[in-house]
Coordinates of N, CA and C and ligand atoms in Angstrom, one line a residue:
M153 N 81.1 121.5 94.3 CA 82.0 122.4 93.4 C 83.4 121.7 93.4
T154 N 83.8 121.5 92.1 CA 85.2 120.8 91.9 C 86.1 121.8 91.3
R155 N 87.3 122.0 91.8 CA 88.3 122.7 91.2 C 89.5 121.8 90.9
I156 N 90.1 122.0 89.7 CA 91.4 121.3 89.3 C 92.4 122.3 89.1
H157 N 93.6 122.0 89.9 CA 94.7 122.9 89.6 C 95.9 122.1 89.0
T158 N 96.3 122.3 87.9 CA 97.4 121.5 87.3 C 98.6 122.4 87.3
H159 N 99.7 121.8 87.9 CA 100.8 122.5 88.2 C 102.1 122.0 87.3
P160 N 102.9 123.0 86.8 CA 104.1 122.5 85.9 C 105.1 121.5 86.6
S161 N 105.2 121.7 88.0 CA 106.2 120.9 88.6 C 105.6 120.4 90.0
R162 N 106.3 119.4 90.6 CA 106.0 119.0 91.8 C 106.1 120.0 92.9
E163 N 107.1 120.9 92.8 CA 107.4 121.9 93.7 C 106.3 122.9 93.7
D164 N 105.7 123.3 92.4 CA 104.6 124.2 92.3 C 103.3 123.6 93.0
L165 N 103.2 122.3 92.7 CA 102.1 121.6 93.4 C 102.2 121.8 94.9
N166 N 103.4 121.5 95.4 CA 103.5 121.6 96.9 C 103.2 122.9 97.5
Q167 N 103.7 123.9 96.8 CA 103.5 125.4 97.2 C 102.1 125.7 97.1
A168 N 101.4 125.4 96.0 CA 99.9 125.7 96.0 C 99.2 125.0 97.0
A169 N 99.3 123.7 97.2 CA 98.6 122.9 98.0 C 98.8 123.3 99.5
A170 N 100.1 123.5 99.8 CA 100.4 124.0 101.2 C 99.7 125.4 101.4
G171 N 99.7 126.3 100.5 CA 99.0 127.6 100.7 C 97.4 127.4 100.9
D172 N 97.0 126.4 100.2 CA 95.5 126.2 100.4 C 95.2 125.7 101.7
V173 N 96.1 124.7 102.2 CA 95.9 124.1 103.5 C 95.9 125.2 104.6
A174 N 96.9 126.0 104.5 CA 97.0 127.1 105.5 C 95.8 128.0 105.4
R175 N 95.4 128.5 104.3 CA 94.3 129.4 104.1 C 93.0 128.7 104.7
I176 N 92.8 127.4 104.4 CA 91.5 126.7 104.8 C 91.5 126.6 106.4
L177 N 92.6 126.2 106.9 CA 92.7 126.1 108.4 C 92.5 127.4 109.1
A178 N 93.2 128.4 108.7 CA 93.1 129.8 109.2 C 91.6 130.3 109.0
Q179 N 90.9 130.1 108.0 CA 89.6 130.4 107.8 C 88.7 129.8 108.9
A180 N 88.9 128.4 109.0 CA 88.1 127.7 110.0 C 88.3 128.3 111.2
Q181 N 89.6 128.6 111.6 CA 89.8 129.0 113.1 C 89.2 130.5 113.1
G182 N 89.1 131.2 112.1 CA 88.4 132.6 112.1 C 86.9 132.4 112.3
D183 N 86.4 131.4 111.6 CA 85.0 131.1 111.7 C 84.5 130.4 113.0
R184 N 85.2 129.4 113.4 CA 84.8 128.6 114.5 C 85.8 128.5 115.7
G185 N 86.8 129.1 115.6 CA 87.8 129.1 116.7 C 88.8 128.0 116.7
V186 N 88.4 126.8 116.0 CA 89.2 125.7 115.9 C 89.1 125.1 114.6
A187 N 90.2 124.5 114.0 CA 90.0 123.8 112.7 C 90.2 122.3 113.0
S188 N 89.6 121.5 112.1 CA 89.8 120.1 112.1 C 90.3 119.5 110.9
L189 N 91.3 118.7 111.0 CA 92.1 118.3 109.7 C 92.4 116.9 109.8
A190 N 92.1 116.2 108.6 CA 92.5 114.9 108.5 C 93.6 114.8 107.5
L191 N 94.8 114.3 107.9 CA 96.1 114.3 107.1 C 96.0 113.0 106.1
A192 N 96.5 113.1 105.0 CA 96.7 112.0 104.1 C 98.1 111.3 104.5
G193 N 98.2 110.1 104.1 CA 99.4 109.4 104.2 C 100.2 109.2 102.9
G194 N 101.0 108.1 102.8 CA 101.7 107.9 101.6 C 102.9 109.0 101.5
S195 N 103.4 109.1 100.3 CA 104.6 109.9 100.2 C 104.3 111.3 99.5
T196 N 103.2 111.4 98.7 CA 102.9 112.6 98.0 C 102.8 113.8 98.9
P197 N 102.2 113.7 100.1 CA 102.0 114.9 101.0 C 103.3 115.4 101.6
E198 N 104.5 114.6 101.6 CA 105.6 115.0 102.5 C 106.1 116.4 102.1
G199 N 106.1 116.8 100.8 CA 106.7 118.1 100.5 C 105.7 119.2 100.9
V200 N 104.4 118.9 100.9 CA 103.4 119.9 101.4 C 103.5 120.1 102.8
Y201 N 103.7 119.1 103.6 CA 103.8 119.1 105.0 C 105.1 119.9 105.5
R202 N 106.2 119.7 104.8 CA 107.4 120.4 105.0 C 107.3 121.9 104.8
L203 N 106.4 122.3 103.8 CA 106.3 123.7 103.7 C 105.4 124.3 104.7
L204 N 104.4 123.5 105.1 CA 103.5 124.0 106.2 C 104.2 124.2 107.6
A205 N 105.3 123.4 107.6 CA 106.0 123.4 109.0 C 107.0 124.6 109.0
E206 N 107.2 125.4 108.0 CA 108.1 126.5 108.0 C 107.4 127.8 107.8
P207 N 108.0 129.0 108.2 CA 107.5 130.3 107.9 C 107.5 130.4 106.3
P208 N 106.7 131.1 105.7 CA 105.6 131.9 106.2 C 104.3 131.1 106.6
L209 N 104.1 129.9 106.1 CA 102.8 129.2 106.2 C 102.6 128.8 107.6
S210 N 103.7 128.4 108.4 CA 103.5 128.0 109.7 C 103.0 129.1 110.7
E211 N 103.2 130.3 110.2 CA 102.6 131.4 111.0 C 101.3 131.9 110.6
Q212 N 100.7 131.2 109.7 CA 99.4 131.5 109.2 C 98.2 130.7 110.0
V213 N 98.8 129.7 110.6 CA 97.9 128.7 111.2 C 98.2 128.7 112.8
D214 N 97.2 128.8 113.6 CA 97.4 128.7 115.0 C 97.3 127.1 115.4
W215 N 98.4 126.4 115.4 CA 98.5 124.9 115.5 C 98.1 124.6 116.9
K216 N 97.9 125.5 117.9 CA 97.3 125.2 119.1 C 95.8 124.9 119.1
K217 N 95.2 125.3 117.9 CA 93.8 125.2 117.7 C 93.5 124.4 116.4
V218 N 94.2 123.3 116.2 CA 93.8 122.4 115.1 C 93.7 121.0 115.8
E219 N 92.6 120.4 115.6 CA 92.4 119.0 115.8 C 92.9 118.1 114.6
V220 N 94.0 117.4 115.0 CA 94.7 116.7 113.9 C 94.3 115.2 113.9
F221 N 93.7 114.7 112.8 CA 93.4 113.3 112.6 C 94.1 112.8 111.4
W222 N 93.9 111.5 111.1 CA 94.6 110.9 109.9 C 93.4 110.3 109.1
G223 N 93.5 110.5 107.8 CA 92.4 109.8 106.9 C 92.5 108.3 107.0
D224 N 93.7 107.8 107.2 CA 94.0 106.4 107.3 C 95.3 106.1 108.0
E225 N 95.5 104.8 108.4 CA 96.8 104.5 108.9 C 97.1 103.0 108.7
R226 N 98.3 102.7 108.6 CA 98.6 101.3 108.4 C 98.7 100.7 109.8
S227 N 98.4 99.4 110.0 CA 98.4 98.7 111.2 C 99.9 98.4 111.5
V228 N 100.6 99.4 112.0 CA 102.0 99.3 112.4 C 102.2 100.2 113.5
P229 N 103.3 100.0 114.4 CA 103.5 100.9 115.5 C 103.9 102.3 114.9
A230 N 103.8 103.3 115.8 CA 103.9 104.7 115.4 C 105.4 105.0 114.9
D231 N 106.3 104.2 115.3 CA 107.7 104.5 114.9 C 108.1 103.6 113.7
H232 N 107.1 102.9 113.2 CA 107.5 102.1 111.9 C 107.7 102.9 110.7
P233 N 108.6 102.5 109.8 CA 108.9 103.4 108.6 C 107.6 103.6 107.8
A234 N 106.6 102.6 107.9 CA 105.4 102.7 107.0 C 104.3 103.6 107.7
S235 N 104.5 104.0 108.9 CA 103.4 104.7 109.7 C 103.2 106.1 109.1
N236 N 102.0 106.3 108.8 CA 101.6 107.6 108.4 C 101.7 108.7 109.5
F237 N 101.5 108.2 110.8 CA 101.7 109.1 111.9 C 103.2 109.6 111.8
R238 N 104.1 108.6 111.7 CA 105.5 108.9 111.7 C 105.9 109.9 110.7
M239 N 105.3 109.7 109.5 CA 105.7 110.7 108.3 C 105.3 112.0 108.7
A240 N 104.0 112.1 109.1 CA 103.4 113.5 109.5 C 104.2 114.1 110.6
H241 N 104.6 113.3 111.6 CA 105.3 113.8 112.7 C 106.6 114.4 112.3
E242 N 107.4 113.7 111.5 CA 108.7 114.0 111.1 C 108.7 115.3 110.2
T243 N 107.7 115.4 109.3 CA 107.7 116.5 108.4 C 107.0 117.7 108.9
L244 N 106.0 117.5 109.8 CA 105.2 118.7 110.2 C 105.0 118.8 111.7
L245 N 104.3 117.7 112.3 CA 103.8 118.0 113.7 C 105.0 118.2 114.7
S246 N 106.2 117.6 114.4 CA 107.3 117.9 115.3 C 107.8 119.3 115.3
K247 N 107.4 120.0 114.3 CA 107.9 121.3 114.1 C 106.8 122.5 114.5
V248 N 105.6 122.1 114.2 CA 104.4 123.0 114.5 C 103.8 122.8 115.9
C249 N 104.2 121.6 116.5 CA 103.8 121.2 117.8 C 102.4 121.4 118.3
P250 N 101.3 120.9 117.7 CA 100.0 121.0 118.2 C 100.1 120.3 119.6
P251 N 99.1 120.7 120.6 CA 99.1 120.1 121.8 C 98.8 118.7 121.6
A252 N 99.5 117.8 122.5 CA 99.3 116.4 122.4 C 97.8 115.9 122.3
E253 N 97.0 116.7 123.1 CA 95.6 116.2 123.3 C 94.8 116.6 122.0
H254 N 95.4 117.3 121.1 CA 94.7 117.6 119.8 C 95.3 116.7 118.6
V255 N 96.2 115.8 119.0 CA 96.8 114.8 117.9 C 96.1 113.5 118.2
H256 N 95.3 113.2 117.2 CA 94.5 111.9 117.3 C 95.0 110.8 116.3
A257 N 96.0 110.1 116.8 CA 96.6 109.1 115.9 C 95.9 107.8 116.0
V258 N 95.8 107.1 115.0 CA 95.2 105.6 115.1 C 96.2 104.9 115.8
R259 N 95.8 104.0 116.7 CA 96.6 103.0 117.4 C 97.1 102.0 116.6
G260 N 98.0 102.2 115.7 CA 98.3 101.2 114.8 C 99.0 99.9 115.3
E261 N 99.4 100.0 116.6 CA 99.9 98.8 117.2 C 99.0 97.7 117.7
L262 N 97.6 98.2 117.7 CA 96.6 97.4 118.1 C 96.0 96.6 116.9
P263 N 95.2 95.4 117.1 CA 94.6 94.7 116.1 C 93.7 95.7 115.4
P264 N 93.7 95.7 114.0 CA 93.0 96.6 113.2 C 91.6 97.0 113.6
K265 N 90.8 95.9 113.9 CA 89.4 96.1 114.3 C 89.3 97.0 115.5
T266 N 90.2 96.6 116.6 CA 90.2 97.4 117.7 C 90.6 98.7 117.6
A267 N 91.6 99.0 116.7 CA 92.0 100.4 116.5 C 91.0 101.2 115.8
A268 N 90.3 100.5 114.8 CA 89.2 101.2 114.1 C 88.1 101.7 115.1
E269 N 87.7 100.8 116.1 CA 86.6 101.0 117.0 C 87.1 102.3 117.8
R270 N 88.4 102.1 118.4 CA 88.9 103.2 119.3 C 88.9 104.6 118.5
Y271 N 89.4 104.5 117.3 CA 89.6 105.7 116.6 C 88.3 106.3 116.2
G272 N 87.2 105.5 116.0 CA 85.9 106.0 115.8 C 85.3 106.7 117.0
E273 N 85.6 106.0 118.1 CA 85.1 106.7 119.4 C 85.8 108.0 119.6
E274 N 87.1 108.1 119.4 CA 87.8 109.4 119.6 C 87.2 110.4 118.6
L275 N 87.0 109.9 117.4 CA 86.5 110.9 116.4 C 85.1 111.5 116.8
R276 N 84.3 110.6 117.3 CA 82.9 111.0 117.8 C 83.1 112.0 119.0
D277 N 84.0 111.5 119.8 CA 84.2 112.5 121.1 C 84.6 113.9 120.7
V278 N 85.4 114.0 119.7 CA 86.0 115.3 119.3 C 85.0 116.0 118.3
L279 N 84.6 115.4 117.3 CA 83.8 115.9 116.2 C 82.3 115.6 116.2
G280 N 81.8 114.8 117.2 CA 80.5 114.5 117.3 C 80.1 113.3 116.4
E281 N 78.8 113.0 116.5 CA 78.3 111.8 115.9 C 78.3 111.8 114.3
T282 N 78.3 113.0 113.8 CA 78.3 113.2 112.3 C 79.5 114.1 112.0
P283 N 80.8 113.7 112.0 CA 81.9 114.5 112.0 C 82.0 115.3 110.6
R284 N 82.3 116.6 110.7 CA 82.4 117.4 109.5 C 83.8 118.0 109.7
F285 N 84.7 117.4 108.9 CA 86.2 118.0 109.0 C 86.2 119.3 108.2
D286 N 87.0 120.3 108.6 CA 87.1 121.5 107.9 C 88.0 121.1 106.6
L287 N 88.9 120.2 106.7 CA 89.7 119.8 105.7 C 90.2 118.4 105.8
V288 N 90.0 117.7 104.6 CA 90.6 116.3 104.5 C 91.5 116.3 103.3
L289 N 92.7 115.8 103.6 CA 93.7 115.7 102.5 C 93.7 114.2 102.1
L290 N 93.8 114.0 100.8 CA 93.8 112.6 100.3 C 94.8 112.5 99.2
G291 N 95.3 111.2 99.0 CA 96.1 110.9 97.9 C 95.3 109.9 97.0
L292 N 96.0 109.5 95.9 CA 95.3 108.6 95.0 C 96.4 107.5 94.8
G293 N 95.9 106.2 95.0 CA 96.7 105.1 94.7 C 96.5 104.7 93.2
E294 N 97.5 103.9 92.6 CA 97.4 103.7 91.2 C 96.2 102.7 90.9
D295 N 95.7 102.0 92.0 CA 94.5 101.1 91.8 C 93.2 101.9 92.1
G296 N 93.3 103.3 92.3 CA 92.2 104.0 92.5 C 91.7 104.1 93.9
H297 N 92.5 103.6 94.7 CA 92.2 103.7 96.2 C 92.5 105.3 96.8
T298 N 91.7 105.5 97.8 CA 92.2 106.7 98.5 C 91.9 106.5 100.0
A299 N 92.6 107.3 100.8 CA 92.6 106.8 102.2 C 93.0 105.4 102.1
S300 N 92.4 104.5 102.9 CA 92.6 103.1 102.8 C 91.3 102.4 102.4
L301 N 90.7 103.1 101.4 CA 89.5 102.4 100.8 C 89.8 102.0 99.4
F302 N 89.9 100.6 99.2 CA 90.4 100.0 98.1 C 89.3 99.4 97.2
P303 N 89.6 99.1 96.0 CA 88.5 98.6 95.1 C 88.0 97.3 95.7
S304 N 88.9 96.6 96.5 CA 88.4 95.3 97.1 C 87.7 95.4 98.4
T305 N 87.7 96.7 98.9 CA 86.8 97.0 100.2 C 85.4 96.7 100.1
P306 N 84.8 95.8 100.8 CA 83.5 95.5 100.5 C 82.4 96.5 100.6
D307 N 82.6 97.4 101.6 CA 81.6 98.5 101.8 C 82.2 99.9 102.1
L308 N 82.3 100.7 101.2 CA 83.1 102.0 101.3 C 82.4 102.8 102.4
D309 N 81.1 102.6 102.5 CA 80.3 103.4 103.5 C 80.5 102.9 105.0
G310 N 81.0 101.7 105.1 CA 81.3 101.2 106.4 C 80.1 100.8 107.2
A311 N 79.1 100.6 106.5 CA 77.8 100.1 107.2 C 77.5 101.1 108.4
G312 N 77.6 102.3 108.3 CA 77.2 103.3 109.3 C 78.3 103.6 110.2
R313 N 79.5 102.9 110.1 CA 80.6 103.3 111.0 C 81.5 104.4 110.5
L314 N 82.1 105.1 111.3 CA 83.0 106.3 110.9 C 84.3 105.8 110.4
V315 N 84.8 104.7 111.1 CA 86.1 104.1 110.8 C 86.1 102.7 110.7
I316 N 86.7 102.0 109.7 CA 86.7 100.6 109.4 C 88.1 100.1 109.3
A317 N 88.3 98.8 109.5 CA 89.6 98.1 109.2 C 89.4 97.6 107.8
T318 N 90.5 97.9 107.0 CA 90.5 97.3 105.6 C 91.7 96.5 105.4
E319 N 91.8 96.0 104.2 CA 93.0 95.2 103.7 C 93.5 95.7 102.4
S320 N 94.8 96.0 102.4 CA 95.5 96.6 101.2 C 96.0 95.4 100.4
P321 N 95.9 95.6 99.1 CA 96.6 94.5 98.3 C 98.1 94.7 98.3
E322 N 98.5 95.8 98.7 CA 100.0 96.0 98.9 C 100.3 96.1 100.4
P323 N 101.5 95.6 100.8 CA 101.8 95.6 102.2 C 102.1 97.1 102.6
P324 N 101.9 97.4 103.9 CA 101.2 96.7 105.0 C 99.8 96.3 104.7
K325 N 99.4 95.0 104.8 CA 98.0 94.6 104.4 C 96.9 95.3 105.2
D326 N 97.2 95.2 106.6 CA 96.1 95.7 107.5 C 96.1 97.2 107.7
R327 N 94.9 97.7 107.4 CA 94.8 99.2 107.5 C 93.6 99.7 108.3
V328 N 93.6 101.0 108.7 CA 92.3 101.6 109.3 C 92.1 102.9 108.5
S329 N 90.7 103.0 108.3 CA 90.4 104.2 107.3 C 89.1 104.8 107.7
L330 N 89.2 106.2 107.6 CA 87.9 106.8 107.6 C 87.0 106.3 106.4
T331 N 85.7 106.3 106.7 CA 84.8 105.7 105.7 C 84.3 106.8 104.7
L332 N 83.7 106.5 103.6 CA 83.5 107.5 102.6 C 82.5 108.5 103.1
P333 N 81.5 108.2 103.9 CA 80.5 109.4 104.3 C 81.3 110.4 105.2
V334 N 82.4 109.9 105.8 CA 83.1 110.9 106.7 C 84.0 111.8 105.7
L335 N 84.6 111.1 104.7 CA 85.2 112.0 103.7 C 84.3 113.0 103.0
N336 N 83.2 112.5 102.7 CA 82.2 113.4 101.9 C 81.5 114.4 102.8
G337 N 81.7 114.2 104.2 CA 81.0 115.3 105.0 C 81.9 116.5 105.3
A338 N 83.1 116.5 104.7 CA 84.1 117.5 105.0 C 83.7 118.9 104.3
R339 N 84.1 120.0 104.7 CA 84.0 121.3 104.1 C 84.8 121.4 102.9
H340 N 86.0 120.8 103.0 CA 86.9 120.8 102.0 C 87.7 119.5 101.8
V341 N 87.8 119.0 100.7 CA 88.7 117.8 100.4 C 89.7 118.3 99.4
L342 N 90.9 118.0 99.7 CA 92.0 118.3 98.7 C 92.7 117.0 98.4
F343 N 92.7 116.7 97.1 CA 93.5 115.6 96.6 C 94.9 116.1 96.1
L344 N 95.9 115.3 96.5 CA 97.3 115.6 96.0 C 97.7 114.5 95.2
V345 N 98.0 114.7 93.9 CA 98.3 113.6 92.9 C 99.4 114.0 92.1
A346 N 100.5 113.3 92.1 CA 101.7 113.7 91.3 C 102.4 112.4 90.7
G347 N 102.9 112.7 89.4 CA 103.7 111.6 88.8 C 103.0 111.0 87.7
R348 N 103.7 110.6 86.7 CA 103.2 109.9 85.5 C 102.5 108.6 85.8
A349 N 102.8 108.0 86.9 CA 102.2 106.6 87.2 C 100.8 106.8 87.5
K350 N 100.4 108.0 87.9 CA 99.0 108.3 88.5 C 98.1 108.7 87.3
R351 N 98.6 109.0 86.1 CA 97.9 109.7 85.0 C 96.7 108.7 84.6
D352 N 96.9 107.5 84.3 CA 95.8 106.6 83.8 C 94.6 106.6 84.7
T353 N 95.1 106.4 86.1 CA 94.0 106.2 87.2 C 93.3 107.5 87.3
L354 N 94.1 108.7 87.3 CA 93.3 109.9 87.4 C 92.3 110.2 86.4
E355 N 92.6 109.9 85.1 CA 91.7 110.0 84.1 C 90.5 109.1 84.3
R356 N 90.6 107.8 84.8 CA 89.6 107.0 85.1 C 88.7 107.5 86.2
V357 N 89.4 108.1 87.2 CA 88.5 108.8 88.3 C 87.8 109.9 87.8
W358 N 88.5 110.8 87.1 CA 87.7 112.0 86.6 C 86.7 111.6 85.6
N359 N 86.7 110.4 85.0 CA 85.7 110.0 84.1 C 84.6 109.2 84.9
G360 N 84.8 109.2 86.3 CA 83.7 108.7 87.2 C 83.6 107.2 87.3
E361 N 84.7 106.6 87.0 CA 84.7 105.0 86.9 C 84.3 104.5 88.4
Q362 N 83.2 103.9 88.5 CA 82.6 103.7 89.9 C 83.3 102.5 90.7
A363 N 84.1 101.8 89.9 CA 84.9 100.7 90.6 C 85.9 101.2 91.5
L364 N 86.3 102.4 91.2 CA 87.4 103.1 91.9 C 87.0 103.9 93.0
P365 N 87.4 103.6 94.3 CA 86.9 104.4 95.5 C 87.1 105.9 95.3
A366 N 88.2 106.3 94.9 CA 88.3 107.7 94.7 C 87.3 108.4 93.9
S367 N 86.6 107.7 93.0 CA 85.6 108.3 92.2 C 84.3 108.6 93.1
H368 N 84.2 108.0 94.3 CA 83.1 108.3 95.1 C 83.3 109.4 96.1
V369 N 84.4 110.1 96.1 CA 84.7 111.2 96.9 C 84.0 112.5 96.2
R370 N 82.8 112.8 96.8 CA 82.1 114.0 96.3 C 81.5 114.6 97.6
P371 N 82.1 115.6 98.1 CA 81.7 116.3 99.4 C 80.2 116.7 99.3
R372 N 79.4 116.2 100.3 CA 77.9 116.5 100.2 C 77.6 118.0 100.2
D373 N 78.4 118.6 101.0 CA 78.2 120.1 101.2 C 79.5 120.7 101.4
G374 N 80.4 120.7 100.4 CA 81.7 121.1 100.5 C 82.5 121.2 99.2
R375 N 83.7 121.6 99.2 CA 84.5 121.8 98.0 C 85.5 120.6 97.9
L376 N 85.6 120.4 96.6 CA 86.6 119.3 96.1 C 87.7 119.9 95.3
T377 N 88.9 119.9 95.7 CA 90.0 120.5 94.9 C 91.0 119.4 94.7
W378 N 91.4 119.4 93.4 CA 92.5 118.5 92.9 C 93.8 119.4 92.7
H379 N 94.9 119.1 93.3 CA 96.1 119.6 93.0 C 96.9 118.5 92.3
V380 N 97.2 118.7 91.0 CA 97.9 117.7 90.3 C 99.1 118.2 89.5
D381 N 100.2 117.5 89.3 CA 101.2 118.1 88.4 C 101.0 117.6 87.0
E382 N 101.7 118.2 86.1 CA 101.5 117.9 84.7 C 101.8 116.5 84.4
E383 N 102.7 115.9 85.1 CA 103.0 114.5 84.9 C 101.8 113.5 85.1
A384 N 101.0 114.0 86.1 CA 99.8 113.1 86.5 C 98.6 113.5 85.7
S385 N 98.7 114.7 85.1 CA 97.4 115.2 84.5 C 97.1 114.5 83.1
P386 N 95.9 114.1 82.9 CA 95.5 113.4 81.7 C 95.2 114.5 80.7
S387 N 94.9 115.7 81.1 CA 94.4 116.7 80.0 C 95.6 117.4 79.4
Ligands
6PG288 C1 98.3 105.5 102.6 C2 97.6 106.6 101.9 C3 97.2 106.3 100.5 C4 98.0 107.2 99.7 C5 98.0 106.7 98.2 C6 99.0 107.4 97.4 O1 98.2 105.2 103.6 O2 99.1 104.9 101.7 O3 96.7 107.2 102.7 O4 95.8 106.6 100.3 O5 97.4 108.5 99.7 O6 98.4 105.3 98.3 O7 100.3 107.2 98.0 P1 101.6 108.0 97.4 O8 101.3 109.5 97.8 O9 102.7 107.3 98.2 O10 101.6 107.8 95.9

């Protein structure tokens, strides 16, 4: 089941998406006692994370009971300006303070393949051999990538692995990413897409262009929701 929400402004997108995130995490905690979340990187989610970090939304989620992962990471140290961990820590995690043992960051300072192996082991330890996230947040690159699965990535399924090292055409080149089967195993996937620069790509993804990795995100047994602003919306 796919839902598309088109918002008149970026702020409206942020408010609606943040409300969805809080609702989904709270529902998961009600159902199973703990929620599992994979955060998106890049710049689009920042406004959503800032809203989640403040009341009323911060009071709707018990952040002591959220297992926090990332959908992908750049192979840079955690304090690097390009680090997805750093962005999420600054905008959200430093304020809602999940227990350190529930924050599962990619070891960006390690060689990508080593970081991918370790992240995959940690993911298995926490969510099992076939991880099923309650919520995966994703962005969309202008080339149709999502997480760090690029059109040039040889095998989006990762040949059975949960996490792979990939290469981005844009710096930082070396990345670590969840594979497509992990993304598609989620209960909920929320795409956050804003800005005129994404419109053409979004139209190609919605038309199912198979060369674009984002076109392959179709939760096997879950919901796919798009939060887009009017600038990015083709319709
Ligand atoms: C990353 C992200 C990536 C991002 C898109 C969109 O590490 O860069 O995970 O998939 O979501 O590139 O990025 P913007 O939100 O900055 O446009």
